[in-house]
Amino acid sequence: MGNVTGLRCLGCGADYQQAPIYVCDECFGPLEVRYDYDAIASAVSRELIESRPRNLWRYRELLPIDGEPTIGPYSGCTPLVKADRLARELGVDELYIKDDSVNHPTFSYKDRVVSVAISKAIEFGFTTVSCASTGNLANSVSAHAARAGLDCYIFIPDNLEQGKVVGSSIYGPRTVAVRGNYDDVNRLCSEIADKYGWAFVNINLRPYYTEGAKTYGYEVVEQLGWRLPGHIVVPTAGGTILPKIAKSFDEMRTTGLVEGDTPKIYTAQAAGCAPVVRALHEESKTIVPVKPDTIAKSIAIGDPADGYDVLDVVRSSGGWGESATDEEIVDAIQQLARCEGIFTEPAGGVTLAATRKLIEQGRIAGDEPIVVSITGNGYKTLEAVTGALEEPRVIDARLRDFDNLFEGLHSNRDQEMVGAKAAAG
Ligand SMILES: *Cc1c(COP(=O)(O)O)cnc(C)c1O
Ligand SMILES: [Zn+2]
């Protein structure tokens, strides 16, 4: 049933048969999955897709598996939330949150790429799966491996949030915390992948894994009523999801599922780890790796593997990039929660803070549909915001105590309003 015709090197164009490989023997360029798009175009239709169960495999013709999917029966099909209160605060007409903070089973966009990678690992006959991760990928690989009954090794930096660590360990993998940052972890894992022959979802299965990210874009289009948005803002860590969203839009046009202009695509990074945004701002052809220093740990990758793809896609779409300081990240997390009842982790704060700047700069037009990509859940990273929030008021279980508190809060508020009026007048 598969439509994959093989792998092709993006550097020199050499063709390969499907295998758990990720770099070209000739030129060390990255490999990408190739499809028979004519076959896909005659197989798919909007009606067929809409008739299928609400999970990411409803787009299976465009995903790189050959048999029936075995993993991810509840992943994907996350809400596209029309964010009217937030739109009003930002001064724009039509704003949507694509909310992967409620993805299944581990509350981030990584459940998409892992569903595809582990289905593929099972097709290839692997019995051990692994990954180098900033946290969310580890959570997802651990959970999916548990469900599939596979052995699992997880490699993470030694400074992650407790929610991200426990969010893997609970599923029973072997977790290895490496002293250093993600880039150190990743370098070690490339050597381990070569030596141990495991399925590293984001190393030797990378060509298949990254394809899972396309489902984020397919869903946006389907949920907009088979329409392309005008603008989409996407966080960048290693640079997987942003170019794959662009690819998803191209494929939907190639196969006749949607028509219209390519949306403008914008990258968002934390100010403490913004090598791609910096290259955009400096109009540079090269990405200079950085040492990350930000509360947005899930996207703290100083040397992004697919950073150049991000640059190409952003530039050719007519988009741009912005970064956000830790303070702006926390403020944006709170704004999203306050306006829309959605609690995102720092990566989502980065994306919203960047969106705000892009609107203020006039780069994002307020009268075209805008999609803000929320990719992870705030319950995993409570440390990031606790210091910024109002502490609970502690009282005894007596009505009089609450009456006093309520009165106090009210007279405070009245005073604040009197003060505000005086200041305004
Ligand atoms: C992994 C991740 C991203 C994006 O990573 P890419 O490597 O650029 O695809 C964004 N947000 C969250 C929460 C993540 O975990
Ligand atoms: Zn090559």
Coordinates of C-alpha atoms and ligand atoms in Angstrom, one line a residue, residues 108-110 134 136 235-242 298-299 301 345 347 375-376, ligand 1:
S108 CA 3.6 17.7 22.5
Y109 CA 4.1 17.8 18.7
K110 CA 6.7 15.0 19.2
T134 CA 15.6 17.9 25.1
N136 CA 9.5 16.0 24.9
P235 CA 9.2 27.5 16.9
T236 CA 12.6 26.2 15.7
A237 CA 14.8 23.8 17.7
G238 CA 16.6 21.3 15.4
G239 CA 14.6 22.7 12.5
T240 CA 12.4 19.7 11.7
I241 CA 8.9 20.9 12.0
L242 CA 9.1 24.2 10.1
S298 CA 12.8 22.1 24.7
I299 CA 14.0 24.2 21.9
I301 CA 19.5 23.5 20.3
E345 CA 5.4 25.4 28.0
A347 CA 8.4 27.0 23.5
T375 CA 3.9 22.6 20.4
G376 CA 4.1 21.6 24.1
Ligands
LIG1 C1 11.0 19.6 19.6 C2 10.1 20.8 19.8 C3 9.9 21.8 18.9 C4 10.6 22.0 17.6 O1 11.7 21.3 17.3 P1 12.3 21.1 15.8 O2 13.5 20.3 16.1 O3 12.6 22.4 15.2 O4 11.3 20.4 15.0 C5 9.1 22.8 19.2 N1 8.4 22.8 20.4 C6 8.5 21.8 21.3 C7 7.8 21.9 22.5 C8 9.4 20.8 21.0 O5 9.5 19.8 22.0

